[in-house]
Amino acid sequence: MTNSPDPNGPWKCTGIPPGSHLEMDNEGDECDHPKCKNTRSGIIQPKPQPNGNKSKKFAPIVSVLVVAALLGAGWWWLKPGQTPEVPPETPPTTNPPFPPPPPCCSSGEKVMFIGKTNPDRENGIKEFKAGNYRQAIKDFEKAVDGDPTSPELQIYFNNAKARHTGNPFVLAVVVPIDSNETSAEEILRGVADAQTQFNDSKGLNNQLLEIMIGNDSNTPAIATTVAQQLANHPNILAVIGHNSSDASKAALVEYEKAGIAMVSPTSTSTELSGNSFFRTLPSDVVSGAKLANYVWKTLILDRVAIFYNPKSSYSNSLYQVFAQKFQQLGGQVVKTIDINDSEFNAEQEIKAIQNQAQAQAIVLFPNTDTTSRAINVARAVGNEPASQRLTLLGGDALYSPETLTSGSNAVEGLILAVPWVAETDYAKRAERRWQGDVSWRTAMSFDATQALIKTLSSGASRTTVLQNLKNTNLSSSETAGEALVFEPTGDRQAYPILVEVVRSPGGPKGSSFAFKPIR
């Protein structure tokens, strides 16, 4: 407990004995914590008695004698259930003012996901901006109750608690809110899970975690600006993100200059590397190779056609790795098709492949902006007679509920190389919390946040976080399901999993299909 210099001003309390609850600011004479009986003076005072003037004369003397006796005798005699007096008062602690977030971002100062109305959220934002963090906690908690599946609100609620406690660790997460709100929320759910777990455990030495949310629209130019703003913010220790490989590639240039660690949960391109770069999912090197091996050795097919976007770092990277490995094994890539071409026509391309190229399989490597075109390719394949239908394979950009709901019968049998499947203890917890299926983006974002949390220490800096990341070693119980160790390249020591679209319950609402691991 610390007192204000003003005997009638605000004062702070950490409970009796000290540290029994988080530090709270108080206005009245008694602590606002429901289970704390501490008062402004630090000693529970007796009620006024008759002859109050005589009591006032002797009260200071009695208090001094009591404290002296306690100090001399020690605390050995205290029994469970008895409340010790607090130790001598210490000067009040103060925190420096929090610098405002850059224009791209928010820790609780504005709404990032526009569309839903939530009066409690608006009240929480108002109080957070004003620095009234205690009230912001209450308002954001109500907002979460009203919209429990919003990760933005969960993060703001945690941030208010972190600010109220004082001196938080600050990490940023950058997601594509404007261009892909679904993926953005999936990433934030994993971040919110790790933040909540850390903060509910009282953080590290009573320092909690604040997460600043940024938006880059999956656009390289915007990602560069966002990265520059985060690099210039004095409180940011590291960044979780970005989502697309193209955005990550652009932002990484700025993080390298500033010496800020960047841990991407979703970017797989082989073009991503550097002293500041880490990722929590397998790179295209291992995913492309595993898919090529499966086509050649298990499916025993030797001729494929590949659809990809040559302008996408992710799509081009996966194509290059797969094609090289498949040809090394003895296979042929009989045709490559630019799925992003302005005159692209899925049905015409499939007919041309059937009539001329004699491919046995279609490999789909769209980036997130061209997944709908990839599903059109699957539909065109499905329109062919059953005896002429080609085997479908693809990358993790298609590992989403939309593939199942939109593709329906056309994607049955589609085989994908993916980083994670929802068959872990973390998946069960997350499904309960978010009231639905949990994606690989959520799992890999949880791991990215966990990795950064493990780097934190008293006096943490960008330098210590970056150095500690290189020595990351998390057990499977600390992650979404697999142990986490980084290679010197920043890649995770991990192997992709092959899943197949099968007719089965357990998929997204409105679909008769689900992704099932190939055993």
Coordinates of C-alpha atoms in Angstrom, one line a residue:
M1 CA 0.0 0.0 0.0
T2 CA 1.2 3.5 -0.8
N3 CA -0.4 6.7 0.2
S4 CA -0.9 9.9 -1.7
P5 CA 1.0 13.0 -0.4
D6 CA -2.4 14.6 -0.2
P7 CA -4.2 13.1 2.8
N8 CA -7.5 13.5 1.0
G9 CA -6.2 12.6 -2.5
P10 CA -6.2 9.3 -4.4
W11 CA -4.2 6.5 -2.9
K12 CA -3.0 3.0 -4.0
C13 CA -3.5 -0.3 -2.3
T14 CA -2.0 -3.8 -2.9
G15 CA -3.9 -5.5 -0.1
I16 CA -3.2 -6.9 3.4
P17 CA -0.6 -8.5 3.4
P18 CA 0.9 -6.5 0.6
G19 CA 0.6 -8.1 -2.8
S20 CA -2.5 -10.1 -2.0
H21 CA -4.3 -8.3 -4.9
L22 CA -3.3 -6.2 -7.9
E23 CA -2.6 -2.6 -7.2
M24 CA -5.7 -0.4 -7.2
D25 CA -6.3 3.3 -7.2
N26 CA -8.8 4.5 -4.5
E27 CA -10.6 7.8 -3.9
G28 CA -12.4 7.1 -0.6
D29 CA -11.0 6.1 2.8
E30 CA -11.4 2.4 2.3
C31 CA -10.0 0.2 -0.5
D32 CA -12.4 -0.6 -3.3
H33 CA -11.3 -4.2 -3.6
P34 CA -14.3 -6.3 -2.5
K35 CA -12.2 -8.6 -0.3
C36 CA -9.8 -6.0 1.1
K37 CA -10.3 -4.2 4.4
N38 CA -7.4 -1.8 4.1
T39 CA -7.9 1.9 4.7
R40 CA -6.1 5.1 3.5
S41 CA -3.9 5.1 6.6
G42 CA -2.7 1.5 6.0
I43 CA -4.0 0.4 9.4
I44 CA -7.6 -0.6 10.1
Q45 CA -8.9 2.0 12.5
P46 CA -11.3 1.4 15.4
K47 CA -14.6 3.1 15.4
P48 CA -14.7 6.4 17.3
Q49 CA -15.4 6.0 21.0
P50 CA -16.8 8.4 23.6
N51 CA -14.2 11.0 24.9
G52 CA -12.9 11.2 21.3
N53 CA -10.5 13.9 22.2
K54 CA -8.7 11.7 24.7
S55 CA -8.5 8.9 22.1
K56 CA -7.0 11.2 19.6
K57 CA -4.2 12.2 22.1
F58 CA -3.1 8.7 22.7
A59 CA -3.8 7.1 19.3
P60 CA -0.4 8.0 17.8
I61 CA 1.4 6.7 20.9
V62 CA -0.5 3.5 20.8
S63 CA 0.0 3.0 17.1
V64 CA 3.8 3.5 17.5
L65 CA 3.9 1.0 20.3
V66 CA 1.9 -1.6 18.4
V67 CA 4.2 -1.3 15.3
A68 CA 7.3 -1.5 17.4
A69 CA 6.0 -4.6 19.2
L70 CA 5.2 -6.2 15.9
L71 CA 8.6 -5.4 14.4
G72 CA 10.4 -6.7 17.5
A73 CA 8.4 -9.9 17.9
G74 CA 8.3 -10.8 14.2
W75 CA 5.4 -12.5 12.4
W76 CA 5.9 -16.1 13.6
W77 CA 2.9 -16.0 15.9
L78 CA 0.3 -15.1 13.2
K79 CA -2.1 -17.9 12.5
P80 CA -4.2 -18.5 9.3
G81 CA -7.1 -16.2 9.1
Q82 CA -5.4 -13.4 11.0
T83 CA -4.5 -10.2 9.0
P84 CA -1.1 -8.7 9.6
E85 CA -0.6 -5.0 9.7
V86 CA 1.0 -3.6 6.6
P87 CA 4.7 -2.7 6.6
P88 CA 5.9 0.8 6.8
E89 CA 4.5 2.9 4.0
T90 CA 6.5 3.5 0.8
P91 CA 6.4 6.5 -1.5
P92 CA 3.6 6.4 -4.1
T93 CA 4.6 4.8 -7.5
T94 CA 3.9 6.7 -10.7
N95 CA 3.9 5.6 -14.3
P96 CA 5.0 7.8 -17.2
P97 CA 2.1 8.9 -19.5
F98 CA 1.4 6.4 -22.2
P99 CA 2.3 7.7 -25.7
P100 CA -0.7 7.6 -28.1
P101 CA -0.8 4.8 -30.7
P102 CA 0.2 5.5 -34.3
P103 CA -2.7 6.3 -36.7
C104 CA -2.8 2.6 -37.9
C105 CA -3.3 1.1 -34.5
S106 CA -5.3 1.0 -31.3
S107 CA -4.8 -0.4 -27.8
G108 CA -8.4 0.6 -26.9
E109 CA -8.6 4.2 -28.2
K110 CA -10.8 3.4 -31.2
V111 CA -12.9 0.7 -32.9
M112 CA -11.0 -1.2 -35.5
F113 CA -13.7 -3.6 -36.6
I114 CA -16.5 -1.4 -37.8
G115 CA -20.1 -2.6 -38.2
K116 CA -21.4 -3.8 -34.8
T117 CA -22.9 -1.4 -32.3
N118 CA -21.9 -1.9 -28.6
P119 CA -22.6 1.0 -26.2
D120 CA -20.4 -0.5 -23.5
R121 CA -17.5 -0.7 -26.0
E122 CA -18.0 3.0 -26.8
N123 CA -18.0 3.8 -23.1
G124 CA -14.8 1.7 -22.6
I125 CA -13.0 3.5 -25.4
K126 CA -14.0 6.9 -24.0
E127 CA -12.6 6.0 -20.5
F128 CA -9.5 4.3 -21.9
K129 CA -8.6 7.4 -24.0
A130 CA -9.1 9.6 -20.9
G131 CA -6.8 7.3 -18.8
N132 CA -9.6 6.1 -16.5
Y133 CA -8.5 2.5 -16.8
R134 CA -10.5 1.2 -13.8
Q135 CA -13.7 2.3 -15.4
A136 CA -12.6 1.1 -18.8
I137 CA -12.1 -2.4 -17.3
K138 CA -15.7 -2.4 -16.2
D139 CA -17.0 -1.1 -19.5
F140 CA -15.0 -3.4 -21.7
E141 CA -16.0 -6.4 -19.5
K142 CA -19.6 -5.6 -20.1
A143 CA -18.8 -5.2 -23.8
V144 CA -17.3 -8.6 -23.9
D145 CA -20.4 -10.1 -22.2
G146 CA -22.4 -8.6 -25.0
D147 CA -20.2 -9.9 -27.8
P148 CA -18.1 -12.8 -26.4
T149 CA -16.7 -13.9 -29.8
S150 CA -15.1 -10.5 -30.5
P151 CA -11.3 -10.8 -30.0
E152 CA -10.9 -7.1 -30.4
L153 CA -13.0 -6.6 -27.2
Q154 CA -11.1 -9.3 -25.3
I155 CA -7.8 -7.6 -26.1
Y156 CA -9.1 -4.2 -25.1
F157 CA -10.4 -5.6 -21.8
N158 CA -7.0 -7.1 -21.1
N159 CA -5.2 -3.9 -22.2
A160 CA -7.3 -1.8 -19.7
K161 CA -6.2 -4.2 -16.9
A162 CA -2.6 -4.0 -18.0
R163 CA -2.7 -0.1 -18.1
H164 CA -4.4 0.0 -14.7
T165 CA -1.7 -2.2 -13.1
G166 CA 0.9 0.0 -14.6
N167 CA 4.1 -0.5 -16.7
P168 CA 2.8 -3.1 -19.2
F169 CA 4.8 -5.0 -21.7
V170 CA 3.6 -3.9 -25.1
L171 CA 3.4 -6.0 -28.3
A172 CA 1.8 -5.2 -31.6
V173 CA -0.2 -7.5 -33.9
V174 CA -0.9 -6.5 -37.5
V175 CA -3.9 -8.0 -39.4
P176 CA -5.8 -7.3 -42.6
I177 CA -9.0 -5.9 -41.2
D178 CA -10.1 -4.0 -44.3
S179 CA -9.4 -6.8 -46.8
N180 CA -10.0 -10.0 -44.9
E181 CA -11.9 -9.5 -41.7
T182 CA -12.3 -13.2 -41.1
S183 CA -8.6 -14.0 -41.2
A184 CA -7.9 -10.9 -39.1
E185 CA -10.3 -12.1 -36.3
E186 CA -8.9 -15.6 -36.5
I187 CA -5.4 -14.3 -35.9
L188 CA -6.6 -12.0 -33.0
R189 CA -8.3 -14.9 -31.3
G190 CA -5.0 -16.7 -30.8
V191 CA -3.3 -13.6 -29.6
A192 CA -6.2 -12.9 -27.2
D193 CA -6.0 -16.4 -25.8
A194 CA -2.3 -16.1 -25.0
Q195 CA -2.7 -12.6 -23.6
T196 CA -5.6 -13.6 -21.3
Q197 CA -3.7 -16.6 -20.0
F198 CA -0.7 -14.5 -19.2
N199 CA -2.6 -11.6 -17.6
D200 CA -4.9 -13.9 -15.6
S201 CA -1.7 -15.4 -14.1
K202 CA -0.7 -11.9 -12.9
G203 CA 1.8 -11.6 -15.7
L204 CA 5.5 -11.3 -14.8
N205 CA 6.4 -9.5 -11.6
N206 CA 3.0 -7.9 -11.7
Q207 CA 3.6 -6.5 -15.2
L208 CA 0.7 -7.5 -17.6
L209 CA 0.6 -7.6 -21.4
E210 CA -0.9 -5.0 -23.7
I211 CA -1.6 -5.8 -27.3
M212 CA -1.7 -2.9 -29.9
I213 CA -3.8 -3.9 -32.9
G214 CA -2.7 -2.6 -36.3
N215 CA -4.3 -2.9 -39.8
D216 CA -2.4 -3.2 -43.0
S217 CA -5.2 -4.5 -45.4
N218 CA -2.8 -7.2 -46.7
T219 CA -1.3 -4.4 -48.9
P220 CA 2.5 -4.1 -49.1
A221 CA 2.6 -0.3 -49.3
I222 CA 0.3 0.0 -46.2
A223 CA 2.3 -2.7 -44.4
T224 CA 5.5 -0.6 -44.9
T225 CA 3.8 2.5 -43.4
V226 CA 2.5 0.5 -40.5
A227 CA 5.9 -1.0 -39.8
Q228 CA 7.5 2.4 -39.8
Q229 CA 5.0 3.7 -37.3
L230 CA 5.5 0.7 -35.0
A231 CA 9.2 1.0 -35.3
N232 CA 9.0 4.6 -34.2
H233 CA 6.7 3.9 -31.2
P234 CA 8.9 3.8 -28.0
N235 CA 6.8 1.1 -26.2
I236 CA 6.6 -1.6 -28.9
L237 CA 8.9 -4.6 -28.0
A238 CA 8.0 -6.9 -31.0
V239 CA 5.4 -7.5 -33.6
I240 CA 3.1 -10.5 -34.4
G241 CA 2.3 -10.6 -38.1
H242 CA 1.9 -9.8 -40.8
N243 CA -0.7 -12.0 -42.5
S244 CA 0.1 -12.3 -46.2
S245 CA 3.7 -13.1 -47.3
D246 CA 3.7 -9.9 -49.5
A247 CA 2.8 -7.7 -46.6
S248 CA 5.3 -9.4 -44.4
K249 CA 8.0 -9.0 -47.0
A250 CA 7.4 -5.3 -47.2
A251 CA 7.2 -4.7 -43.4
L252 CA 10.2 -6.8 -42.6
V253 CA 12.5 -4.3 -44.3
E254 CA 11.5 -1.7 -41.7
Y255 CA 11.7 -4.1 -38.7
E256 CA 15.2 -5.1 -39.7
K257 CA 16.3 -1.5 -39.7
A258 CA 14.8 -0.9 -36.2
G259 CA 16.0 -4.2 -34.7
I260 CA 12.4 -5.3 -33.9
A261 CA 11.5 -9.0 -33.9
M262 CA 8.6 -10.0 -36.2
V263 CA 6.9 -13.3 -35.6
S264 CA 4.5 -14.3 -38.4
P265 CA 1.8 -16.9 -37.8
T266 CA 0.7 -17.1 -41.4
S267 CA 3.4 -16.1 -43.9
T268 CA 5.1 -19.1 -45.5
S269 CA 7.1 -17.6 -48.5
T270 CA 10.7 -18.7 -48.9
E271 CA 11.5 -15.0 -49.7
L272 CA 11.1 -14.1 -46.1
S273 CA 14.3 -14.2 -44.1
G274 CA 16.4 -11.9 -41.9
N275 CA 17.8 -11.4 -38.4
S276 CA 14.4 -10.1 -37.2
F277 CA 12.2 -12.7 -38.9
F278 CA 10.5 -15.7 -37.3
R279 CA 7.4 -17.8 -38.1
T280 CA 5.4 -20.3 -36.2
L281 CA 4.2 -22.5 -39.2
P282 CA 6.1 -24.6 -41.7
S283 CA 7.7 -22.7 -44.6
D284 CA 6.9 -23.4 -48.3
V285 CA 10.1 -25.4 -48.5
V286 CA 8.7 -28.2 -46.4
S287 CA 5.0 -27.9 -47.4
G288 CA 5.7 -27.9 -51.2
A289 CA 8.1 -30.8 -50.9
K290 CA 5.7 -32.9 -48.8
L291 CA 2.9 -32.3 -51.3
A292 CA 5.2 -33.3 -54.2
N293 CA 6.3 -36.5 -52.5
Y294 CA 2.7 -37.4 -51.8
V295 CA 1.7 -37.0 -55.5
W296 CA 4.6 -39.0 -56.7
K297 CA 5.0 -41.7 -54.1
T298 CA 1.5 -42.2 -52.7
L299 CA -0.9 -41.2 -55.5
I300 CA 1.7 -42.5 -58.1
L301 CA 0.9 -39.7 -60.5
D302 CA 3.6 -38.2 -62.8
R303 CA 1.9 -35.3 -64.7
V304 CA 0.3 -32.3 -63.1
A305 CA -1.0 -28.8 -64.1
I306 CA -0.5 -26.0 -61.6
F307 CA -2.7 -22.9 -61.0
Y308 CA -0.9 -20.1 -59.2
N309 CA -0.5 -16.3 -59.0
P310 CA 3.0 -15.4 -60.1
K311 CA 2.6 -11.9 -58.5
S312 CA 2.1 -13.3 -55.0
S313 CA 5.2 -14.1 -52.9
Y314 CA 3.4 -16.9 -51.2
S315 CA 1.8 -18.5 -54.3
N316 CA 5.0 -18.2 -56.4
S317 CA 7.1 -19.6 -53.6
L318 CA 4.9 -22.7 -53.1
Y319 CA 4.8 -23.2 -56.9
Q320 CA 8.6 -23.1 -57.2
V321 CA 9.3 -25.5 -54.4
F322 CA 6.6 -28.0 -55.5
A323 CA 7.6 -27.9 -59.2
Q324 CA 11.3 -28.3 -58.5
K325 CA 10.8 -31.2 -56.1
F326 CA 8.3 -33.0 -58.3
Q327 CA 10.6 -32.8 -61.3
Q328 CA 13.5 -34.0 -59.3
L329 CA 11.4 -37.1 -58.4
G330 CA 10.7 -37.7 -62.1
G331 CA 7.4 -36.0 -62.6
Q332 CA 6.3 -33.4 -65.2
V333 CA 4.6 -30.1 -64.8
V334 CA 2.7 -30.2 -68.1
K335 CA 1.1 -26.7 -67.8
T336 CA 1.2 -23.7 -65.5
I337 CA -1.8 -21.2 -65.4
D338 CA -1.8 -17.7 -64.1
I339 CA -4.9 -17.8 -61.9
N340 CA -4.8 -14.0 -61.5
D341 CA -4.9 -13.2 -65.2
S342 CA -7.7 -10.7 -66.0
E343 CA -9.0 -13.1 -68.8
F344 CA -8.9 -16.2 -66.6
N345 CA -11.7 -18.7 -67.3
A346 CA -11.7 -21.8 -65.2
E347 CA -13.8 -24.0 -67.5
Q348 CA -11.8 -23.2 -70.6
E349 CA -8.5 -23.9 -68.8
I350 CA -9.8 -27.3 -67.6
K351 CA -11.0 -28.3 -71.0
A352 CA -7.7 -27.3 -72.5
I353 CA -5.8 -29.4 -69.9
Q354 CA -8.1 -32.4 -70.6
N355 CA -7.7 -32.2 -74.4
Q356 CA -4.0 -31.2 -74.7
A357 CA -1.9 -31.5 -71.6
Q358 CA -3.0 -34.9 -70.4
A359 CA -2.5 -34.0 -66.7
Q360 CA -3.5 -36.4 -64.0
A361 CA -3.8 -33.9 -61.2
I362 CA -4.6 -30.2 -60.7
V363 CA -2.5 -28.4 -58.1
L364 CA -4.0 -25.2 -56.7
F365 CA -1.7 -22.6 -55.2
P366 CA -3.9 -19.4 -55.0
N367 CA -3.1 -16.6 -52.6
T368 CA -5.8 -15.3 -50.3
D369 CA -7.1 -12.9 -53.0
T370 CA -7.6 -15.7 -55.6
T371 CA -9.1 -18.5 -53.6
S372 CA -12.5 -18.0 -55.1
R373 CA -10.9 -18.6 -58.6
A374 CA -9.3 -21.8 -57.3
I375 CA -12.7 -23.0 -56.1
N376 CA -14.1 -22.2 -59.6
V377 CA -11.3 -24.5 -61.0
A378 CA -12.5 -27.3 -58.7
R379 CA -16.1 -26.8 -59.9
A380 CA -14.9 -27.0 -63.5
V381 CA -13.2 -30.3 -62.7
G382 CA -16.3 -31.5 -61.0
N383 CA -18.4 -30.9 -64.1
E384 CA -16.3 -33.4 -66.0
P385 CA -17.5 -37.0 -66.3
A386 CA -16.5 -39.0 -63.2
S387 CA -14.1 -41.2 -65.2
Q388 CA -12.2 -38.1 -66.4
R389 CA -12.1 -36.1 -63.1
L390 CA -8.6 -35.0 -62.1
T391 CA -7.2 -35.3 -58.6
L392 CA -7.2 -32.0 -56.7
L393 CA -4.4 -30.8 -54.4
G394 CA -3.4 -27.4 -52.9
G395 CA -1.8 -25.2 -50.3
D396 CA -3.0 -23.9 -47.0
A397 CA -4.7 -20.8 -48.4
L398 CA -7.6 -23.1 -49.2
Y399 CA -7.7 -24.5 -45.6
S400 CA -10.8 -22.5 -44.5
P401 CA -14.5 -23.1 -43.9
E402 CA -15.2 -21.0 -47.1
T403 CA -13.6 -23.7 -49.2
L404 CA -16.1 -26.3 -47.8
T405 CA -19.2 -24.1 -47.8
S406 CA -18.5 -22.6 -51.2
G407 CA -16.9 -25.5 -53.0
S408 CA -19.3 -28.2 -51.6
N409 CA -19.3 -31.4 -53.8
A410 CA -16.7 -29.9 -56.1
V411 CA -13.9 -30.0 -53.5
E412 CA -14.6 -33.5 -52.2
G413 CA -11.3 -35.3 -52.3
L414 CA -9.2 -32.1 -52.3
I415 CA -5.9 -32.7 -50.5
L416 CA -4.1 -29.9 -48.8
A417 CA -0.7 -29.5 -47.0
V418 CA -1.6 -27.5 -43.8
P419 CA 0.3 -26.5 -40.6
W420 CA -2.1 -27.7 -37.9
V421 CA -5.4 -29.6 -37.3
A422 CA -7.9 -29.0 -34.6
E423 CA -7.3 -32.2 -32.6
T424 CA -5.4 -30.8 -29.6
D425 CA -6.2 -29.7 -26.0
Y426 CA -5.8 -26.1 -27.1
A427 CA -8.3 -26.5 -29.9
K428 CA -10.9 -27.8 -27.4
R429 CA -10.3 -24.8 -25.0
A430 CA -10.4 -22.3 -27.9
E431 CA -13.6 -23.8 -29.4
R432 CA -15.4 -23.4 -26.0
R433 CA -14.2 -19.8 -25.6
W434 CA -15.0 -18.7 -29.1
Q435 CA -18.1 -20.8 -29.5
G436 CA -17.1 -22.5 -32.8
D437 CA -14.4 -24.1 -34.9
V438 CA -10.9 -22.8 -34.5
S439 CA -8.7 -22.3 -37.5
W440 CA -5.0 -22.9 -38.0
R441 CA -4.5 -19.1 -38.1
T442 CA -5.7 -18.9 -34.5
A443 CA -3.5 -21.8 -33.4
M444 CA -0.3 -20.4 -35.0
S445 CA -1.1 -16.9 -33.6
F446 CA -1.4 -18.4 -30.2
D447 CA 2.0 -19.9 -30.6
A448 CA 3.5 -16.7 -31.9
T449 CA 2.3 -14.8 -28.9
Q450 CA 3.4 -17.5 -26.5
A451 CA 6.9 -17.4 -28.0
L452 CA 7.1 -13.6 -27.4
I453 CA 5.7 -13.9 -23.9
K454 CA 8.5 -16.3 -23.1
T455 CA 11.1 -13.7 -24.1
L456 CA 9.8 -11.1 -21.6
S457 CA 11.8 -10.1 -18.5
S458 CA 12.2 -7.3 -16.1
G459 CA 13.6 -4.4 -18.2
A460 CA 12.7 -6.2 -21.4
S461 CA 13.8 -4.4 -24.6
R462 CA 13.7 -5.0 -28.3
T463 CA 17.2 -6.3 -28.1
T464 CA 16.5 -8.8 -25.3
V465 CA 13.3 -10.0 -26.9
L466 CA 15.0 -10.6 -30.3
Q467 CA 17.9 -12.4 -28.6
N468 CA 15.7 -14.6 -26.4
L469 CA 13.5 -15.6 -29.4
K470 CA 16.5 -17.3 -30.9
N471 CA 16.6 -19.6 -27.9
T472 CA 12.9 -20.4 -27.8
N473 CA 12.0 -23.8 -26.6
L474 CA 8.3 -24.4 -25.8
S475 CA 6.8 -27.7 -24.9
S476 CA 3.6 -29.0 -26.6
S477 CA 1.7 -28.1 -23.4
E478 CA 2.6 -24.4 -23.8
T479 CA 1.5 -24.2 -27.5
A480 CA -1.4 -25.1 -29.7
G481 CA -0.2 -28.7 -29.9
E482 CA 3.4 -29.0 -31.1
A483 CA 6.7 -28.1 -29.4
L484 CA 8.1 -24.8 -30.7
V485 CA 11.8 -24.4 -31.6
F486 CA 13.1 -22.0 -34.2
E487 CA 15.8 -22.8 -36.7
P488 CA 18.7 -20.3 -37.1
T489 CA 16.8 -19.1 -40.2
G490 CA 13.8 -18.1 -38.0
D491 CA 11.7 -21.0 -39.5
R492 CA 10.0 -23.3 -37.0
Q493 CA 11.1 -26.9 -36.7
A494 CA 7.8 -28.3 -38.0
Y495 CA 6.3 -30.5 -40.6
P496 CA 3.0 -29.9 -42.4
I497 CA 0.0 -32.3 -42.2
L498 CA -2.0 -33.6 -45.2
V499 CA -5.7 -33.3 -44.9
E500 CA -8.5 -34.3 -47.3
V501 CA -12.0 -33.0 -47.9
V502 CA -14.4 -35.8 -47.0
R503 CA -18.1 -36.0 -46.6
S504 CA -18.4 -36.0 -42.9
P505 CA -20.1 -34.2 -39.9
G506 CA -18.0 -31.8 -37.9
G507 CA -17.5 -29.3 -40.7
P508 CA -18.7 -25.7 -40.8
K509 CA -22.4 -24.9 -40.5
G510 CA -24.2 -25.4 -43.8
S511 CA -21.6 -27.9 -45.2
S512 CA -21.7 -31.7 -45.4
F513 CA -17.9 -31.8 -45.7
A514 CA -15.0 -31.5 -43.3
F515 CA -11.2 -31.6 -43.4
K516 CA -9.8 -34.9 -42.1
P517 CA -6.1 -35.7 -41.6
I518 CA -4.7 -38.4 -43.9
R519 CA -3.3 -41.1 -41.6

